[in-house]
Amino acid sequence: MKEKIFLAFIGIILSFTGIRAQSSADLYSKDIKAKNLKEHVYILASDSCAGRDVGTLGIKIARDYIVSQWEENAVLQSYFENTWFQAFPLLTIEERTPHLQSKNTELFSDKDFMYSGIFDSFNKELPLVFAGYGREEDYKNLDVKGKAVLTLHHNLRAAVRNARIAKEYGAELTIVANPKSSNQFESIVLQFEDFSKFKKCRLPNNVAMDSFMVDMPSYRYMTISSKSVKKLTGKNIQHWKNEAIEGNEPIGEIKLSVEPLKVDTIIENNVVAYIPGSNANESIVVGAHYDHLGTVDGKIYNGADDNASGVSALIELSKAFAKAYQDGYKPEKNIIFAAFSAEEGGIWGSKYFADHLENKEQVKLMINIDMIGRADYHHENDPGYFYFIGKHLADSLYTQEKQLSKKYKLTSNYSAITDYSDNKSFSDIGIPSIFFFDGKNHDLHKPTDTANKVNYKRMEKISRMIFETIWRNAAVGKN
């Protein structure tokens, strides 16, 4: 009986200790407030930051703002010796606009045609030959060497097959139209228009550059709108659908000009602070990317949700933990706060950081915050809906997050498998990672992703939940 009473007493003590630790986390998480998050988002997503594209004045303004927030607090230390910055070289690669003419008619890129393949110095007039559906048998009696060929295919997404065969027979350019679907071309243009305008990036090493070049075919081809076939040939798509291959007589002439890719080397920066833990050999990384897509065609892509929201949370999380530290609540593990650059171009900033970690095995958890400002378009009526995407996680972390979601009255989805944000740089090298994510909304990667559309009370709740996730896993305690 005495033993039972003693065990019950111990249980009460442990329960009380847990409640006290819990109330301590609650006390400091409440310092994360919607009004402060809103202030950060409005600054980072302002027109003065001009969309925070890599290598621009706008991203420097954002970077300096992050540092100014961290310099206010003596607890936050620069992660690198005497600097907040981790500089890294970055290749920026811009595709040039190709030009296509038929007789006296000009066809426009991404309206009449989409060009793929080699970007080199090319400017030629070429005879145009009809090659049916571009199959091997269609070339039996054709001489297409040094010419352009018009071919048909019922699926423009597979049009590269036509280009590959045409090159084997010596064609300089393959043009592919779809006689079955009159609007497939337009739907593909819509799908890629948000990405085709922006710079592509690579870390400047042979592997990365080689992989970029491998992605590009070694031949020239383009898909063309069904409606634009008449501009190209003088006859509509239905004519060519029913036309037999009659020989080598050209059906017209076209002029194609292509310029080489524009490649520049710039220096970008990750911005990194940390709070030291009592066990210097273990760390948690909390990250959010601060770059976005910049300004294109005079339109600013402000990137409020993507990802001024995540950076704002990162700033407020760092301040809340710094205040707790000053009051004697110190983490066992180092808490590293990292604002990554070059995420939009291919998660290059976080990859550079992860690849240059001296002791990768000491990082016990990575938490990535990328878009927490609004629910996705499937859950607009549930502002608390978010995605919790984990990799290499213990089951206990999922249990923990389910408890926290319930506590903060949030609706969590654990089924998503999207793994293409900065968390991937860490999970790829075996580090357990969590990705807090909105899902896609209607303004993603559009100029309409503005600060007035962010739900700041939602941000407050998710940020507080993330705070408690860090608190528990960094083992914060009173010293």
CSV table of C-alpha atoms in Angstrom, one decimal:
chain,number,residue,atom,x,y,z
A,1,MET,CA,0.0,0.0,0.0
A,2,LYS,CA,2.8,2.4,0.9
A,3,GLU,CA,4.5,1.6,-2.4
A,4,LYS,CA,1.3,2.5,-4.3
A,5,ILE,CA,0.9,5.7,-2.4
A,6,PHE,CA,4.5,6.6,-3.1
A,7,LEU,CA,4.1,5.9,-6.9
A,8,ALA,CA,0.9,8.0,-7.0
A,9,PHE,CA,2.8,10.8,-5.3
A,10,ILE,CA,5.6,10.6,-7.8
A,11,GLY,CA,3.0,10.7,-10.6
A,12,ILE,CA,1.5,13.8,-9.2
A,13,ILE,CA,4.9,15.5,-8.9
A,14,LEU,CA,5.8,14.6,-12.5
A,15,SER,CA,2.4,15.7,-13.7
A,16,PHE,CA,2.9,19.0,-11.9
A,17,THR,CA,6.4,19.4,-13.4
A,18,GLY,CA,4.9,18.8,-16.9
A,19,ILE,CA,2.2,21.3,-16.4
A,20,ARG,CA,4.7,23.9,-15.1
A,21,ALA,CA,6.9,23.3,-18.2
A,22,GLN,CA,3.8,23.5,-20.3
A,23,SER,CA,2.7,26.8,-18.8
A,24,SER,CA,6.2,28.2,-19.3
A,25,ALA,CA,6.0,27.4,-23.0
A,26,ASP,CA,2.6,29.0,-23.2
A,27,LEU,CA,3.8,32.1,-21.4
A,28,TYR,CA,6.5,32.8,-24.0
A,29,SER,CA,4.5,31.6,-27.1
A,30,LYS,CA,2.0,34.3,-26.3
A,31,ASP,CA,4.6,36.9,-27.1
A,32,ILE,CA,4.1,35.8,-30.8
A,33,LYS,CA,1.3,38.1,-31.8
A,34,ALA,CA,-0.6,38.7,-35.0
A,35,LYS,CA,0.1,42.4,-35.1
A,36,ASN,CA,3.9,41.8,-35.0
A,37,LEU,CA,3.7,39.1,-37.7
A,38,LYS,CA,1.7,41.5,-39.8
A,39,GLU,CA,4.2,44.3,-39.5
A,40,HIS,CA,7.0,42.0,-40.7
A,41,VAL,CA,5.0,40.7,-43.6
A,42,TYR,CA,4.0,44.2,-44.8
A,43,ILE,CA,7.7,45.2,-44.8
A,44,LEU,CA,9.1,42.1,-46.5
A,45,ALA,CA,6.3,42.0,-49.1
A,46,SER,CA,6.3,45.7,-49.7
A,47,ASP,CA,7.0,47.2,-53.2
A,48,SER,CA,10.3,48.5,-51.9
A,49,CYS,CA,11.6,44.9,-51.7
A,50,ALA,CA,10.4,44.5,-55.3
A,51,GLY,CA,9.7,40.7,-54.9
A,52,ARG,CA,13.1,39.8,-53.3
A,53,ASP,CA,14.6,38.2,-56.3
A,54,VAL,CA,18.1,36.8,-56.0
A,55,GLY,CA,20.9,39.3,-56.8
A,56,THR,CA,18.7,42.4,-56.5
A,57,LEU,CA,18.5,45.4,-54.2
A,58,GLY,CA,15.1,44.2,-53.0
A,59,ILE,CA,16.5,41.0,-51.5
A,60,LYS,CA,19.2,43.0,-49.8
A,61,ILE,CA,16.6,45.2,-48.2
A,62,ALA,CA,14.8,42.1,-46.9
A,63,ARG,CA,18.1,40.6,-45.7
A,64,ASP,CA,19.1,43.8,-43.9
A,65,TYR,CA,15.7,43.9,-42.2
A,66,ILE,CA,16.1,40.4,-40.9
A,67,VAL,CA,19.5,41.2,-39.4
A,68,SER,CA,18.1,44.4,-37.9
A,69,GLN,CA,15.6,42.4,-36.0
A,70,TRP,CA,18.2,40.0,-34.7
A,71,GLU,CA,20.7,42.7,-33.8
A,72,GLU,CA,18.2,44.1,-31.3
A,73,ASN,CA,18.6,41.1,-29.0
A,74,ALA,CA,21.9,40.3,-27.3
A,75,VAL,CA,20.9,36.7,-26.8
A,76,LEU,CA,20.8,35.9,-30.5
A,77,GLN,CA,24.3,35.2,-31.8
A,78,SER,CA,25.6,35.1,-35.4
A,79,TYR,CA,26.0,31.5,-36.3
A,80,PHE,CA,29.2,32.1,-38.4
A,81,GLU,CA,32.3,33.8,-37.0
A,82,ASN,CA,31.7,37.5,-36.8
A,83,THR,CA,28.9,37.5,-39.4
A,84,TRP,CA,25.2,36.8,-39.8
A,85,PHE,CA,25.8,35.8,-43.4
A,86,GLN,CA,26.7,32.6,-45.2
A,87,ALA,CA,27.7,33.8,-48.7
A,88,PHE,CA,27.5,31.4,-51.6
A,89,PRO,CA,28.0,31.8,-55.3
A,90,LEU,CA,25.0,31.2,-57.6
A,91,LEU,CA,24.6,30.9,-61.3
A,92,THR,CA,21.6,32.6,-62.7
A,93,ILE,CA,20.4,31.4,-66.0
A,94,GLU,CA,17.9,33.3,-68.2
A,95,GLU,CA,16.4,31.9,-71.3
A,96,ARG,CA,16.2,34.2,-74.2
A,97,THR,CA,13.1,34.8,-76.3
A,98,PRO,CA,13.2,33.0,-79.6
A,99,HIS,CA,11.7,34.6,-82.7
A,100,LEU,CA,9.8,32.8,-85.5
A,101,GLN,CA,8.6,34.1,-88.8
A,102,SER,CA,6.8,32.6,-91.8
A,103,LYS,CA,6.9,34.7,-94.9
A,104,ASN,CA,5.8,38.1,-93.6
A,105,THR,CA,4.0,36.8,-90.5
A,106,GLU,CA,5.6,36.9,-87.1
A,107,LEU,CA,4.6,34.3,-84.5
A,108,PHE,CA,5.0,35.0,-80.8
A,109,SER,CA,6.7,32.9,-78.2
A,110,ASP,CA,4.3,31.5,-75.5
A,111,LYS,CA,1.3,32.7,-77.5
A,112,ASP,CA,1.7,31.0,-80.9
A,113,PHE,CA,4.5,28.6,-80.0
A,114,MET,CA,6.7,27.3,-77.2
A,115,TYR,CA,10.4,26.7,-78.0
A,116,SER,CA,12.4,23.9,-76.4
A,117,GLY,CA,15.9,22.6,-76.9
A,118,ILE,CA,19.2,24.3,-77.7
A,119,PHE,CA,19.7,27.9,-76.8
A,120,ASP,CA,22.7,28.9,-79.0
A,121,SER,CA,23.5,31.5,-81.6
A,122,PHE,CA,21.1,30.4,-84.3
A,123,ASN,CA,19.6,32.6,-87.0
A,124,LYS,CA,18.5,30.8,-90.2
A,125,GLU,CA,15.9,30.7,-92.9
A,126,LEU,CA,14.8,27.1,-93.4
A,127,PRO,CA,12.6,25.4,-95.9
A,128,LEU,CA,9.6,23.8,-94.2
A,129,VAL,CA,8.6,20.2,-95.0
A,130,PHE,CA,5.5,18.3,-93.9
A,131,ALA,CA,6.4,15.0,-92.2
A,132,GLY,CA,3.0,13.6,-91.2
A,133,TYR,CA,2.9,12.2,-87.6
A,134,GLY,CA,6.7,12.2,-87.5
A,135,ARG,CA,7.1,8.5,-87.2
A,136,GLU,CA,10.1,6.5,-88.6
A,137,GLU,CA,8.0,5.4,-91.6
A,138,ASP,CA,7.0,9.0,-92.4
A,139,TYR,CA,10.6,9.8,-93.4
A,140,LYS,CA,11.1,6.9,-95.8
A,141,ASN,CA,10.8,9.1,-98.9
A,142,LEU,CA,11.7,12.4,-97.3
A,143,ASP,CA,14.9,14.4,-97.4
A,144,VAL,CA,14.8,16.7,-94.3
A,145,LYS,CA,18.5,17.3,-93.8
A,146,GLY,CA,19.0,21.0,-93.0
A,147,LYS,CA,15.3,21.7,-93.1
A,148,ALA,CA,12.4,22.4,-90.6
A,149,VAL,CA,9.6,19.8,-90.4
A,150,LEU,CA,6.0,20.2,-89.5
A,151,THR,CA,4.7,17.1,-87.7
A,152,LEU,CA,1.5,16.2,-85.9
A,153,HIS,CA,1.0,14.5,-82.5
A,154,HIS,CA,-2.1,13.8,-80.4
A,155,ASN,CA,-0.3,14.7,-77.2
A,156,LEU,CA,2.0,17.7,-77.2
A,157,ARG,CA,3.5,16.6,-73.9
A,158,ALA,CA,5.1,13.7,-75.8
A,159,ALA,CA,6.1,15.9,-78.7
A,160,VAL,CA,9.8,15.4,-77.9
A,161,ARG,CA,9.5,11.9,-79.6
A,162,ASN,CA,8.9,13.7,-82.9
A,163,ALA,CA,11.9,15.9,-82.4
A,164,ARG,CA,14.2,13.0,-81.6
A,165,ILE,CA,13.2,11.1,-84.8
A,166,ALA,CA,13.5,14.2,-87.0
A,167,LYS,CA,17.0,14.9,-85.7
A,168,GLU,CA,18.1,11.4,-86.6
A,169,TYR,CA,17.1,12.2,-90.2
A,170,GLY,CA,19.0,15.6,-90.1
A,171,ALA,CA,16.2,18.1,-89.5
A,172,GLU,CA,17.3,21.4,-88.0
A,173,LEU,CA,14.0,22.1,-86.3
A,174,THR,CA,10.8,20.1,-85.5
A,175,ILE,CA,7.5,21.8,-85.2
A,176,VAL,CA,4.6,19.8,-83.6
A,177,ALA,CA,0.9,20.6,-83.6
A,178,ASN,CA,-2.0,18.7,-82.1
A,179,PRO,CA,-4.8,18.0,-84.6
A,180,LYS,CA,-7.0,16.2,-82.0
A,181,SER,CA,-7.2,18.8,-79.2
A,182,SER,CA,-7.5,22.5,-80.2
A,183,ASN,CA,-6.7,23.8,-76.8
A,184,GLN,CA,-4.0,21.6,-75.4
A,185,PHE,CA,-1.3,24.1,-76.3
A,186,GLU,CA,-3.0,26.9,-74.5
A,187,SER,CA,-3.5,24.7,-71.3
A,188,ILE,CA,0.3,23.9,-71.3
A,189,VAL,CA,1.1,27.6,-71.7
A,190,LEU,CA,-1.1,28.5,-68.7
A,191,GLN,CA,0.5,25.7,-66.6
A,192,PHE,CA,4.1,27.0,-67.2
A,193,GLU,CA,3.6,30.7,-67.6
A,194,ASP,CA,4.3,31.4,-64.0
A,195,PHE,CA,7.6,29.7,-64.1
A,196,SER,CA,8.9,30.4,-67.6
A,197,LYS,CA,9.3,34.1,-66.9
A,198,PHE,CA,11.7,33.7,-64.0
A,199,LYS,CA,15.5,33.1,-63.7
A,200,LYS,CA,16.7,29.6,-63.2
A,201,CYS,CA,19.5,29.1,-60.7
A,202,ARG,CA,22.3,26.6,-60.1
A,203,LEU,CA,25.1,26.3,-57.6
A,204,PRO,CA,28.3,26.7,-59.8
A,205,ASN,CA,29.8,23.3,-59.7
A,206,ASN,CA,30.2,20.8,-62.6
A,207,VAL,CA,27.6,18.4,-61.3
A,208,ALA,CA,24.9,21.1,-61.1
A,209,MET,CA,25.7,22.7,-64.4
A,210,ASP,CA,25.9,19.3,-66.1
A,211,SER,CA,22.5,18.3,-64.7
A,212,PHE,CA,21.0,21.5,-66.1
A,213,MET,CA,22.5,20.8,-69.6
A,214,VAL,CA,21.3,17.2,-69.5
A,215,ASP,CA,17.8,18.5,-68.9
A,216,MET,CA,18.0,20.4,-72.2
A,217,PRO,CA,17.6,18.3,-75.4
A,218,SER,CA,20.4,18.5,-77.9
A,219,TYR,CA,18.0,19.4,-80.7
A,220,ARG,CA,15.6,22.2,-81.6
A,221,TYR,CA,11.9,21.7,-81.5
A,222,MET,CA,8.7,23.6,-80.7
A,223,THR,CA,5.1,23.0,-80.1
A,224,ILE,CA,2.6,25.2,-81.9
A,225,SER,CA,-0.9,26.3,-81.3
A,226,SER,CA,-3.5,24.6,-83.5
A,227,LYS,CA,-4.8,28.1,-84.4
A,228,SER,CA,-1.4,29.3,-85.4
A,229,VAL,CA,-0.7,26.5,-87.9
A,230,LYS,CA,-2.5,28.7,-90.5
A,231,LYS,CA,-0.1,31.6,-89.7
A,232,LEU,CA,2.8,29.2,-90.3
A,233,THR,CA,1.6,27.4,-93.4
A,234,GLY,CA,-1.3,29.3,-94.8
A,235,LYS,CA,-3.6,26.3,-94.2
A,236,ASN,CA,-5.4,25.3,-91.1
A,237,ILE,CA,-4.7,22.3,-88.9
A,238,GLN,CA,-7.6,20.2,-90.4
A,239,HIS,CA,-5.9,20.4,-93.8
A,240,TRP,CA,-2.7,18.9,-92.5
A,241,LYS,CA,-4.6,16.3,-90.5
A,242,ASN,CA,-6.0,14.8,-93.7
A,243,GLU,CA,-2.9,15.5,-95.9
A,244,ALA,CA,-0.7,12.7,-97.2
A,245,ILE,CA,3.1,13.0,-97.3
A,246,GLU,CA,3.8,13.9,-100.9
A,247,GLY,CA,7.5,14.3,-101.0
A,248,ASN,CA,10.3,16.8,-100.5
A,249,GLU,CA,8.6,19.8,-101.9
A,250,PRO,CA,8.7,22.6,-99.2
A,251,ILE,CA,5.3,23.8,-98.0
A,252,GLY,CA,6.8,27.1,-97.0
A,253,GLU,CA,9.8,28.8,-95.5
A,254,ILE,CA,10.4,29.9,-91.9
A,255,LYS,CA,13.0,32.0,-90.2
A,256,LEU,CA,14.1,31.1,-86.6
A,257,SER,CA,16.5,33.1,-84.4
A,258,VAL,CA,17.6,31.9,-81.0
A,259,GLU,CA,20.1,33.5,-78.6
A,260,PRO,CA,22.4,31.8,-76.1
A,261,LEU,CA,21.3,31.5,-72.5
A,262,LYS,CA,22.4,34.4,-70.4
A,263,VAL,CA,24.4,33.1,-67.5
A,264,ASP,CA,25.7,35.3,-64.6
A,265,THR,CA,27.5,34.5,-61.4
A,266,ILE,CA,26.2,36.4,-58.3
A,267,ILE,CA,26.8,36.1,-54.6
A,268,GLU,CA,23.8,35.3,-52.5
A,269,ASN,CA,23.5,35.0,-48.7
A,270,ASN,CA,21.8,32.8,-46.1
A,271,VAL,CA,21.2,34.7,-42.9
A,272,VAL,CA,21.7,32.6,-39.8
A,273,ALA,CA,21.5,33.2,-36.0
A,274,TYR,CA,21.4,30.9,-33.1
A,275,ILE,CA,20.7,30.5,-29.4
A,276,PRO,CA,23.3,28.3,-27.7
A,277,GLY,CA,22.2,25.1,-26.0
A,278,SER,CA,23.7,23.5,-22.9
A,279,ASN,CA,24.6,20.5,-25.1
A,280,ALA,CA,26.6,22.2,-27.9
A,281,ASN,CA,26.8,18.9,-29.8
A,282,GLU,CA,23.1,18.8,-30.7
A,283,SER,CA,21.1,21.3,-32.7
A,284,ILE,CA,17.7,22.0,-34.2
A,285,VAL,CA,17.5,24.1,-37.4
A,286,VAL,CA,14.5,26.3,-37.9
A,287,GLY,CA,14.4,27.7,-41.5
A,288,ALA,CA,12.3,29.8,-43.8
A,289,HIS,CA,13.3,31.2,-47.3
A,290,TYR,CA,13.3,34.9,-47.7
A,291,ASP,CA,13.7,35.1,-51.5
A,292,HIS,CA,10.8,35.3,-54.0
A,293,LEU,CA,10.3,35.8,-57.7
A,294,GLY,CA,11.1,39.5,-58.2
A,295,THR,CA,9.6,41.9,-60.8
A,296,VAL,CA,8.7,40.7,-64.2
A,297,ASP,CA,7.1,42.7,-67.0
A,298,GLY,CA,6.7,45.6,-64.6
A,299,LYS,CA,4.7,43.5,-62.1
A,300,ILE,CA,6.0,42.9,-58.6
A,301,TYR,CA,5.6,39.4,-57.2
A,302,ASN,CA,5.5,40.5,-53.6
A,303,GLY,CA,5.4,37.0,-52.1
A,304,ALA,CA,3.5,37.8,-48.9
A,305,ASP,CA,2.4,34.2,-48.2
A,306,ASP,CA,5.4,32.8,-50.1
A,307,ASN,CA,7.3,33.4,-48.0
A,308,ALA,CA,7.2,36.6,-46.1
A,309,SER,CA,4.8,34.7,-43.8
A,310,GLY,CA,7.5,32.1,-42.9
A,311,VAL,CA,10.2,34.6,-42.4
A,312,SER,CA,8.0,36.7,-40.1
A,313,ALA,CA,7.3,33.6,-38.0
A,314,LEU,CA,11.1,32.9,-37.9
A,315,ILE,CA,11.8,36.4,-36.6
A,316,GLU,CA,9.1,36.2,-33.9
A,317,LEU,CA,10.1,32.7,-32.9
A,318,SER,CA,13.7,33.8,-32.4
A,319,LYS,CA,12.6,36.8,-30.3
A,320,ALA,CA,10.3,34.6,-28.1
A,321,PHE,CA,13.1,32.1,-27.4
A,322,ALA,CA,15.6,34.9,-26.7
A,323,LYS,CA,13.2,36.3,-24.1
A,324,ALA,CA,12.8,32.9,-22.5
A,325,TYR,CA,16.6,32.5,-22.4
A,326,GLN,CA,17.0,35.9,-20.7
A,327,ASP,CA,14.5,34.7,-18.1
A,328,GLY,CA,16.5,31.5,-17.4
A,329,TYR,CA,14.7,29.1,-19.7
A,330,LYS,CA,17.5,27.7,-21.8
A,331,PRO,CA,17.5,24.9,-24.4
A,332,GLU,CA,19.5,21.8,-24.2
A,333,LYS,CA,20.0,21.8,-28.0
A,334,ASN,CA,21.3,24.8,-30.0
A,335,ILE,CA,18.4,26.4,-31.8
A,336,ILE,CA,19.6,27.7,-35.2
A,337,PHE,CA,17.4,30.2,-37.0
A,338,ALA,CA,18.2,30.2,-40.8
A,339,ALA,CA,16.7,32.5,-43.4
A,340,PHE,CA,17.6,30.8,-46.7
A,341,SER,CA,18.0,32.5,-50.1
A,342,ALA,CA,17.5,30.9,-53.6
A,343,GLU,CA,14.7,28.6,-52.6
A,344,GLU,CA,12.5,29.6,-55.6
A,345,GLY,CA,15.3,28.8,-58.1
A,346,GLY,CA,15.9,25.3,-56.7
A,347,ILE,CA,16.4,25.3,-52.9
A,348,TRP,CA,20.0,26.2,-53.5
A,349,GLY,CA,20.6,28.3,-50.3
A,350,SER,CA,19.5,25.5,-47.9
A,351,LYS,CA,21.4,22.9,-50.0
A,352,TYR,CA,24.6,25.0,-49.6
A,353,PHE,CA,24.0,25.3,-45.8
A,354,ALA,CA,23.2,21.6,-45.4
A,355,ASP,CA,26.1,20.5,-47.5
A,356,HIS,CA,28.5,22.6,-45.5
A,357,LEU,CA,27.4,21.5,-42.1
A,358,GLU,CA,30.6,20.3,-40.3
A,359,ASN,CA,28.7,17.7,-38.2
A,360,LYS,CA,25.5,16.7,-39.9
A,361,GLU,CA,24.8,14.0,-37.3
A,362,GLN,CA,24.5,16.7,-34.6
A,363,VAL,CA,21.4,18.2,-36.3
A,364,LYS,CA,18.6,16.3,-34.7
A,365,LEU,CA,15.7,18.0,-36.4
A,366,MET,CA,15.0,20.5,-39.1
A,367,ILE,CA,11.8,22.6,-39.1
A,368,ASN,CA,10.9,24.4,-42.3
A,369,ILE,CA,8.3,27.2,-42.4
A,370,ASP,CA,7.2,27.9,-46.0
A,371,MET,CA,3.8,29.6,-46.4
A,372,ILE,CA,1.6,29.7,-43.3
A,373,GLY,CA,-0.5,32.7,-44.1
A,374,ARG,CA,-3.6,31.3,-45.6
A,375,ALA,CA,-5.3,27.9,-46.2
A,376,ASP,CA,-5.2,26.4,-49.7
A,377,TYR,CA,-7.9,26.7,-52.3
A,378,HIS,CA,-9.5,23.4,-51.2
A,379,HIS,CA,-10.0,24.6,-47.6
A,380,GLU,CA,-10.7,28.3,-47.9
A,381,ASN,CA,-13.6,27.9,-45.4
A,382,ASP,CA,-11.2,26.3,-42.8
A,383,PRO,CA,-8.6,29.0,-42.1
A,384,GLY,CA,-6.9,26.7,-39.6
A,385,TYR,CA,-6.1,24.0,-42.2
A,386,PHE,CA,-2.4,23.3,-42.8
A,387,TYR,CA,-0.1,20.5,-43.9
A,388,PHE,CA,2.4,18.8,-41.6
A,389,ILE,CA,4.9,17.0,-43.9
A,390,GLY,CA,7.5,14.9,-42.2
A,391,LYS,CA,10.4,12.7,-43.2
A,392,HIS,CA,12.6,10.4,-41.1
A,393,LEU,CA,10.4,11.3,-38.0
A,394,ALA,CA,9.8,9.2,-35.0
A,395,ASP,CA,6.1,8.3,-34.4
A,396,SER,CA,6.2,10.4,-31.2
A,397,LEU,CA,6.6,13.6,-33.2
A,398,TYR,CA,3.4,12.9,-35.1
A,399,THR,CA,1.6,12.2,-31.8
A,400,GLN,CA,3.0,15.4,-30.4
A,401,GLU,CA,1.8,17.4,-33.4
A,402,LYS,CA,-1.7,15.9,-33.3
A,403,GLN,CA,-1.9,17.0,-29.6
A,404,LEU,CA,-0.7,20.5,-30.4
A,405,SER,CA,-3.0,20.9,-33.4
A,406,LYS,CA,-5.9,20.1,-31.1
A,407,LYS,CA,-4.6,22.5,-28.5
A,408,TYR,CA,-4.3,25.4,-31.0
A,409,LYS,CA,-7.6,24.5,-32.7
A,410,LEU,CA,-5.9,23.8,-36.1
A,411,THR,CA,-6.8,21.2,-38.7
A,412,SER,CA,-3.6,19.3,-39.7
A,413,ASN,CA,-3.1,17.1,-42.7
A,414,TYR,CA,-0.4,14.5,-42.3
A,415,SER,CA,-0.9,12.7,-45.6
A,416,ALA,CA,0.7,15.1,-48.1
A,417,ILE,CA,4.0,13.9,-49.6
A,418,THR,CA,5.2,17.2,-51.1
A,419,ASP,CA,8.9,17.4,-50.4
A,420,TYR,CA,10.2,20.3,-52.4
A,421,SER,CA,11.1,23.1,-50.1
A,422,ASP,CA,14.1,23.7,-48.0
A,423,ASN,CA,13.4,20.8,-45.7
A,424,LYS,CA,14.4,18.5,-48.7
A,425,SER,CA,18.0,19.7,-48.4
A,426,PHE,CA,18.1,18.2,-44.9
A,427,SER,CA,15.9,15.1,-45.4
A,428,ASP,CA,18.1,14.2,-48.4
A,429,ILE,CA,21.1,13.7,-46.1
A,430,GLY,CA,19.1,11.8,-43.5
A,431,ILE,CA,18.2,14.6,-41.1
A,432,PRO,CA,14.6,14.3,-39.7
A,433,SER,CA,12.6,17.2,-41.1
A,434,ILE,CA,9.2,18.9,-40.7
A,435,PHE,CA,7.6,21.1,-43.3
A,436,PHE,CA,4.8,23.4,-42.1
A,437,PHE,CA,2.9,24.4,-45.3
A,438,ASP,CA,-0.4,26.1,-46.4
A,439,GLY,CA,-0.9,24.1,-49.6
A,440,LYS,CA,-1.4,26.0,-52.9
A,441,ASN,CA,-3.7,28.9,-53.0
A,442,HIS,CA,-5.0,30.9,-56.0
A,443,ASP,CA,-2.3,33.6,-55.7
A,444,LEU,CA,0.7,31.3,-55.4
A,445,HIS,CA,3.5,32.7,-57.7
A,446,LYS,CA,1.4,35.5,-58.9
A,447,PRO,CA,1.6,39.3,-58.4
A,448,THR,CA,-1.6,39.0,-56.4
A,449,ASP,CA,0.2,37.3,-53.4
A,450,THR,CA,0.0,40.5,-51.3
A,451,ALA,CA,0.1,41.2,-47.6
A,452,ASN,CA,-3.6,42.2,-47.3
A,453,LYS,CA,-4.6,38.6,-48.2
A,454,VAL,CA,-2.8,37.0,-45.3
A,455,ASN,CA,-4.7,35.7,-42.3
A,456,TYR,CA,-2.6,37.0,-39.4
A,457,LYS,CA,-4.6,35.3,-36.6
A,458,ARG,CA,-4.0,32.0,-38.4
A,459,MET,CA,-0.3,32.8,-38.6
A,460,GLU,CA,-0.3,33.5,-34.9
A,461,LYS,CA,-1.8,30.1,-34.0
A,462,ILE,CA,0.5,28.1,-36.3
A,463,SER,CA,3.6,30.1,-35.1
A,464,ARG,CA,2.7,29.4,-31.5
A,465,MET,CA,2.3,25.7,-32.3
A,466,ILE,CA,5.7,25.7,-34.0
A,467,PHE,CA,7.2,27.5,-30.9
A,468,GLU,CA,6.0,24.7,-28.7
A,469,THR,CA,7.3,22.1,-31.1
A,470,ILE,CA,10.7,23.7,-30.9
A,471,TRP,CA,10.4,24.1,-27.1
A,472,ARG,CA,9.7,20.4,-26.5
A,473,ASN,CA,12.3,19.1,-29.0
A,474,ALA,CA,15.1,21.5,-27.9
A,475,ALA,CA,14.3,20.4,-24.3
A,476,VAL,CA,14.0,24.0,-22.9
A,477,GLY,CA,14.2,24.1,-19.2
A,478,LYS,CA,14.7,26.5,-16.3
A,479,ASN,CA,18.4,26.9,-15.3
